Amino acid sequence: MKKKKIYVLATGGTIAGRADSDTATTGYQAGAIGIDALLAAVPEIHNIAEIAGAQLASIDSKDMTESIQLQLVKRCNELLAFEQADGIVITHGTDTMEETAYLLSLLTCTDKPIVLTGSMRPATALSADGPLNLLDAVRVAASDKAHDMGVMVVLNNQIDGAHDVTKSHTMAVHTFQSPNCGSLGCVNDGVVKFHCQPLYTHLPNSLSLSENLTVLPPVVVLYGYAGDDGKLAVAAVDAGVKGIIYAGMGNGSIPAPVEHELARAVQAGIIVVRSSRSYAGCVTEAEVSYTQAGILRSGSLNPAKARILLQLALAEKKDAAGIQAMFDRY
Ligand code: ASP
């Protein structure tokens, strides 16, 4: 059988990390190893697929930028549209992997698999997890079963969907979890198995945003806490943001002084969305005053992903009702 063409785009991260000692799992340099060395560590991938690759960035993903993320979107769309690839694997740091995965899921126009992978231990560590993660990611990207499953994250033998996956642990190799719905599937001993399909609108859903988008509207996340007096909400408005995600308590609850300032922000034309600092669940309609103030809700999107959707909604020039409809759909 003809092998599938899988394109690997490398962006850095711990999977490409180098430490001074093989027992060091922190304090290493992320993104120090290039794509050729990453691929050379897993010669088996050439048995699975025809592999090509490119180095798109060499960064710790804490330094991921919108510009690199939008280049990734463009590159994926080009590679998949022109039949240069049957699937794409992106190596990426784990810190912001969920954000890049979610952005890709909204802006790439394909039903072919796009799989992000990375690792929690640097390439130089004893028991480095990167090589197997990369191998599994290529297996998923080359699998017929991955057709129309959206953008996925593959680490630690687990396949998670872009909408729900989140980094749940600072150090553990099983860090990626999907708290609301569980993982989509697994890869064990080389066998790709899916248990379920993502239900939120996913590929090929594509928002009709320009291919040439290079910057997104400024949106900030404010983290709620007991005693928040709303001064940071005022500072955000003064800084000229177009949108605010408030990571509230529980079901997106907002302390009264902050609610007052956020209501004023809405009056000033800023879109405000309640999300939650809680790990799982949905933010639904709660206090009547939130709705009366025109504050929207994020559904099950965590604050970091809610920020991305709001940026795209603002780039699409949606009004508040249109933006809430996007949060309900995506
Ligand atoms: N700080 C690293 C990064 O996100 C962590 C990792 O890749 O696991 O690039």
Coordinates of C-alpha atoms and ligand atoms in Angstrom, one line a residue:
M1 CA 0.0 0.0 0.0
K2 CA 1.2 3.5 -0.9
K3 CA 2.5 5.3 2.1
K4 CA 0.9 8.6 3.1
K5 CA 2.8 11.9 2.9
I6 CA 3.2 13.4 6.3
Y7 CA 4.7 16.8 6.7
V8 CA 6.4 17.7 10.0
L9 CA 6.6 21.3 11.0
A10 CA 8.9 22.0 13.9
T11 CA 8.5 25.0 16.2
G12 CA 10.8 24.1 19.2
G13 CA 9.6 23.2 22.7
T14 CA 10.9 20.7 25.2
I15 CA 10.7 17.9 22.6
A16 CA 13.6 19.8 21.1
G17 CA 15.1 20.7 24.4
R18 CA 18.8 20.1 25.5
A19 CA 20.0 19.9 29.1
D20 CA 23.5 19.6 30.5
S21 CA 22.8 16.3 32.2
D22 CA 20.6 13.4 31.3
T23 CA 18.9 13.5 34.8
A24 CA 17.8 17.2 34.3
T25 CA 14.1 17.6 33.5
T26 CA 14.0 21.3 34.2
G27 CA 16.4 24.2 33.5
Y28 CA 17.1 23.0 29.9
Q29 CA 17.1 25.0 26.8
A30 CA 13.8 24.5 24.9
G31 CA 13.9 24.5 21.1
A32 CA 17.7 23.8 20.9
I33 CA 17.5 20.7 18.7
G34 CA 16.6 20.9 15.0
I35 CA 14.0 18.9 13.0
D36 CA 16.7 16.6 11.4
A37 CA 17.8 15.4 14.9
L38 CA 14.2 15.0 16.0
L39 CA 13.4 12.8 13.0
A40 CA 16.7 10.9 13.3
A41 CA 15.8 9.8 16.8
V42 CA 12.8 7.9 15.4
P43 CA 13.9 6.1 12.3
E44 CA 10.7 3.9 12.5
I45 CA 8.6 6.8 11.2
H46 CA 9.9 6.2 7.7
N47 CA 8.2 2.8 7.8
I48 CA 4.9 4.5 8.5
A49 CA 4.9 7.4 6.1
E50 CA 6.8 9.4 3.6
I51 CA 8.2 12.1 5.7
A52 CA 9.1 15.7 4.8
G53 CA 9.6 18.5 7.2
A54 CA 10.6 22.1 7.9
Q55 CA 11.7 24.1 10.8
L56 CA 9.3 27.0 11.3
A57 CA 10.6 28.3 14.6
S58 CA 12.9 27.2 17.4
I59 CA 11.3 28.6 20.5
D60 CA 10.1 27.8 24.0
S61 CA 6.3 27.9 23.5
K62 CA 5.9 30.5 26.3
D63 CA 7.2 32.8 23.6
M64 CA 4.8 31.6 20.9
T65 CA 3.4 34.6 19.0
E66 CA 0.3 35.3 16.9
S67 CA 2.6 35.8 14.0
I68 CA 4.1 32.3 14.2
Q69 CA 0.6 30.8 14.8
L70 CA -0.8 32.5 11.8
Q71 CA 2.2 31.3 9.7
L72 CA 1.4 27.8 10.9
V73 CA -2.2 28.2 9.7
K74 CA -1.1 29.4 6.3
R75 CA 1.5 26.7 5.9
C76 CA -1.0 23.9 6.9
N77 CA -3.7 25.2 4.5
E78 CA -1.2 25.4 1.7
L79 CA 0.3 22.0 2.3
L80 CA -3.0 20.2 2.6
A81 CA -4.8 22.1 -0.2
F82 CA -2.1 21.4 -2.8
E83 CA -1.9 17.7 -2.0
Q84 CA 1.7 18.1 -0.7
A85 CA 0.7 16.3 2.5
D86 CA -2.0 13.8 3.6
G87 CA -1.5 14.9 7.2
I88 CA 0.6 17.3 9.2
V89 CA 2.4 16.9 12.5
I90 CA 3.5 20.0 14.4
T91 CA 6.1 19.7 17.1
H92 CA 5.4 22.4 19.7
G93 CA 6.1 23.2 23.3
T94 CA 3.4 22.0 25.7
D95 CA 2.9 25.3 27.5
T96 CA 0.8 26.9 24.8
M97 CA 0.1 23.8 22.6
E98 CA -3.6 23.9 23.4
E99 CA -3.9 27.5 22.2
T100 CA -2.2 26.9 18.9
A101 CA -4.2 23.7 18.4
Y102 CA -7.5 25.5 19.0
L103 CA -6.5 28.4 16.7
L104 CA -5.6 25.9 14.0
S105 CA -8.9 24.1 14.5
L106 CA -10.7 27.3 13.7
L107 CA -8.7 28.6 10.8
T108 CA -7.5 25.6 8.8
C109 CA -9.7 24.4 6.0
T110 CA -9.3 20.6 5.7
D111 CA -10.6 17.3 6.9
K112 CA -7.1 15.8 6.9
P113 CA -5.4 15.3 10.2
I114 CA -3.4 18.0 11.9
V115 CA -1.6 16.6 15.0
L116 CA 0.4 18.6 17.5
T117 CA 2.9 16.8 19.7
G118 CA 5.6 17.7 22.1
S119 CA 7.1 16.3 25.3
M120 CA 7.5 16.9 29.0
R121 CA 11.2 15.8 29.2
P122 CA 13.9 17.3 27.1
A123 CA 15.4 15.2 24.3
T124 CA 18.6 14.7 26.3
A125 CA 16.8 13.2 29.4
L126 CA 16.8 9.6 30.5
S127 CA 13.3 8.3 29.5
A128 CA 12.7 11.2 27.2
D129 CA 9.1 11.0 26.1
G130 CA 9.6 13.0 22.8
P131 CA 10.5 10.2 20.4
L132 CA 7.5 8.0 21.1
N133 CA 5.2 11.0 21.1
L134 CA 6.5 12.0 17.7
L135 CA 6.1 8.4 16.4
D136 CA 2.6 8.2 17.7
A137 CA 1.7 11.6 16.3
V138 CA 2.9 10.4 12.8
R139 CA 0.9 7.2 13.2
V140 CA -2.3 9.3 14.0
A141 CA -1.6 11.7 11.1
A142 CA -1.2 8.8 8.7
S143 CA -4.2 6.9 9.9
D144 CA -7.4 6.8 7.8
K145 CA -9.3 6.8 11.1
A146 CA -8.1 10.3 11.8
H147 CA -10.0 11.7 8.8
D148 CA -12.4 14.6 9.9
M149 CA -11.4 14.4 13.5
G150 CA -10.2 18.0 13.6
V151 CA -6.9 19.2 15.1
M152 CA -5.5 16.8 17.7
V153 CA -2.9 16.7 20.4
V154 CA -1.0 13.4 20.8
L155 CA 1.2 12.8 23.8
N156 CA 1.7 9.9 26.2
N157 CA -0.3 7.5 24.0
Q158 CA -3.3 9.7 24.2
I159 CA -5.3 11.5 21.4
D160 CA -7.1 14.7 22.6
G161 CA -9.2 17.2 20.6
A162 CA -8.3 20.8 20.2
H163 CA -11.5 22.2 21.7
D164 CA -11.2 20.4 25.0
V165 CA -7.6 19.5 25.7
T166 CA -5.7 21.4 28.3
K167 CA -2.3 21.1 30.1
S168 CA -3.2 19.9 33.5
H169 CA 0.1 19.3 35.2
T170 CA 3.3 21.3 35.4
M171 CA 5.7 18.3 35.0
A172 CA 3.9 15.0 34.4
V173 CA 4.1 13.2 31.1
H174 CA 0.3 12.6 31.3
T175 CA -0.2 16.4 31.5
F176 CA -2.8 16.7 28.6
Q177 CA -6.3 16.0 29.6
S178 CA -9.8 16.8 28.3
P179 CA -11.7 17.4 31.5
N180 CA -15.2 17.7 30.0
C181 CA -15.2 14.8 27.7
G182 CA -12.1 12.7 28.0
S183 CA -9.7 11.8 25.2
L184 CA -10.7 11.0 21.7
G185 CA -8.6 7.9 21.5
C186 CA -5.2 6.3 22.1
V187 CA -2.2 4.8 20.4
N188 CA -0.9 1.6 22.0
D189 CA 1.8 -0.5 20.5
G190 CA 1.4 1.4 17.3
V191 CA -2.4 0.8 16.9
V192 CA -4.5 4.0 16.6
K193 CA -7.9 3.7 18.2
F194 CA -10.6 6.3 18.5
H195 CA -13.4 6.1 21.1
C196 CA -15.4 9.2 20.1
Q197 CA -15.6 12.1 17.7
P198 CA -15.3 15.8 18.6
L199 CA -18.8 17.4 18.7
Y200 CA -18.0 21.1 18.6
T201 CA -17.8 22.4 15.1
H202 CA -14.4 21.4 13.9
L203 CA -12.7 21.0 10.6
P204 CA -13.6 21.8 7.9
N205 CA -15.5 24.5 9.6
S206 CA -13.2 27.4 8.9
L207 CA -14.1 30.9 9.8
S208 CA -14.1 33.0 6.6
L209 CA -11.1 35.0 7.7
S210 CA -8.5 36.3 5.3
E211 CA -5.5 34.1 4.5
N212 CA -3.5 37.2 5.0
L213 CA -4.4 37.9 8.5
T214 CA -1.2 38.9 10.4
V215 CA -2.5 40.5 13.6
L216 CA -5.5 39.9 15.8
P217 CA -7.4 42.4 17.9
P218 CA -6.0 42.9 21.4
V219 CA -7.9 40.8 24.0
V220 CA -6.7 40.2 27.6
V221 CA -7.5 37.6 30.2
L222 CA -8.1 38.9 33.7
Y223 CA -7.8 36.2 36.4
G224 CA -10.4 36.6 39.2
Y225 CA -9.7 36.2 42.9
A226 CA -11.4 36.9 46.2
G227 CA -10.9 40.6 46.9
D228 CA -10.5 41.6 43.2
D229 CA -11.3 45.4 43.3
G230 CA -11.6 45.8 39.5
K231 CA -8.5 48.0 39.1
L232 CA -7.0 45.7 36.5
A233 CA -10.3 45.8 34.5
V234 CA -10.0 49.6 34.5
A235 CA -6.3 49.3 33.5
A236 CA -7.3 47.0 30.6
V237 CA -9.8 49.5 29.3
D238 CA -7.3 52.3 29.6
A239 CA -4.8 50.2 27.7
G240 CA -7.1 50.1 24.7
V241 CA -8.1 46.5 24.6
K242 CA -11.0 45.4 22.3
G243 CA -12.0 42.5 24.4
I244 CA -11.7 41.1 28.0
I245 CA -12.0 37.5 29.1
Y246 CA -12.7 37.4 32.8
A247 CA -11.6 34.1 34.3
G248 CA -14.2 34.2 37.1
M249 CA -14.9 31.8 40.0
G250 CA -17.0 28.7 39.4
N251 CA -19.7 29.4 36.9
G252 CA -17.9 32.5 35.7
S253 CA -18.8 34.5 38.9
I254 CA -17.5 38.1 39.0
P255 CA -16.9 40.0 42.3
A256 CA -19.3 43.0 42.5
P257 CA -16.6 45.8 42.0
V258 CA -15.2 44.0 39.0
E259 CA -18.7 43.5 37.5
H260 CA -19.3 47.2 37.9
E261 CA -16.1 48.0 35.9
L262 CA -16.8 45.4 33.3
A263 CA -20.3 46.7 32.8
R264 CA -18.7 50.1 32.1
A265 CA -16.3 48.5 29.7
V266 CA -19.2 47.0 27.7
Q267 CA -20.8 50.5 27.7
A268 CA -17.6 51.7 26.2
G269 CA -17.8 49.2 23.3
I270 CA -15.5 46.5 24.7
I271 CA -16.7 42.9 24.4
V272 CA -16.5 41.2 27.8
V273 CA -16.8 37.4 28.1
R274 CA -17.1 35.4 31.4
S275 CA -15.0 32.3 31.5
S276 CA -13.9 30.3 34.5
R277 CA -10.7 29.6 36.5
S278 CA -12.2 26.2 37.3
Y279 CA -10.6 23.2 35.5
A280 CA -13.8 21.7 34.2
G281 CA -17.4 22.5 33.3
C282 CA -19.3 25.2 31.4
V283 CA -20.0 28.8 32.0
T284 CA -23.7 29.3 31.6
E285 CA -26.1 32.1 32.1
A286 CA -26.0 32.9 35.8
E287 CA -26.7 36.2 37.6
V288 CA -29.3 38.2 35.6
S289 CA -27.1 41.3 36.1
Y290 CA -24.4 39.8 33.9
T291 CA -26.8 39.4 30.9
Q292 CA -28.3 42.8 31.6
A293 CA -24.8 44.3 31.5
G294 CA -24.1 42.7 28.1
I295 CA -21.4 40.3 29.4
L296 CA -21.2 37.2 27.3
R297 CA -20.3 33.6 28.4
S298 CA -17.6 31.3 27.1
G299 CA -19.4 27.9 27.4
S300 CA -16.8 25.2 28.0
L301 CA -13.8 27.1 26.6
N302 CA -11.1 27.8 29.1
P303 CA -9.9 31.4 29.4
A304 CA -6.9 31.0 27.0
K305 CA -9.0 29.5 24.3
A306 CA -11.9 31.9 24.9
R307 CA -9.4 34.7 24.3
I308 CA -8.5 33.2 20.9
L309 CA -12.1 32.8 19.8
L310 CA -12.9 36.4 20.9
Q311 CA -10.0 37.7 18.9
L312 CA -11.2 35.9 15.8
A313 CA -14.8 37.0 16.4
L314 CA -13.6 40.6 16.6
A315 CA -11.5 40.2 13.5
E316 CA -14.7 39.0 11.8
K317 CA -16.3 42.2 13.0
K318 CA -19.2 40.4 14.7
D319 CA -21.6 42.2 17.1
A320 CA -22.2 40.9 20.6
A321 CA -25.0 38.6 19.5
G322 CA -22.9 37.1 16.7
I323 CA -20.0 36.7 19.1
Q324 CA -22.2 34.8 21.6
A325 CA -23.4 32.6 18.8
M326 CA -19.7 31.8 18.0
F327 CA -19.1 30.8 21.6
D328 CA -22.1 28.5 21.5
R329 CA -20.9 26.9 18.2
Y330 CA -17.2 26.7 18.4
Ligands
ASP1 N1 8.4 25.4 28.3 C1 8.3 24.3 27.3 C2 7.6 24.9 26.1 O1 6.4 25.0 26.1 C3 7.6 23.2 27.9 C4 7.4 22.0 27.0 O2 7.5 22.0 25.8 O3 7.0 21.0 27.6 O4 8.2 25.1 25.1

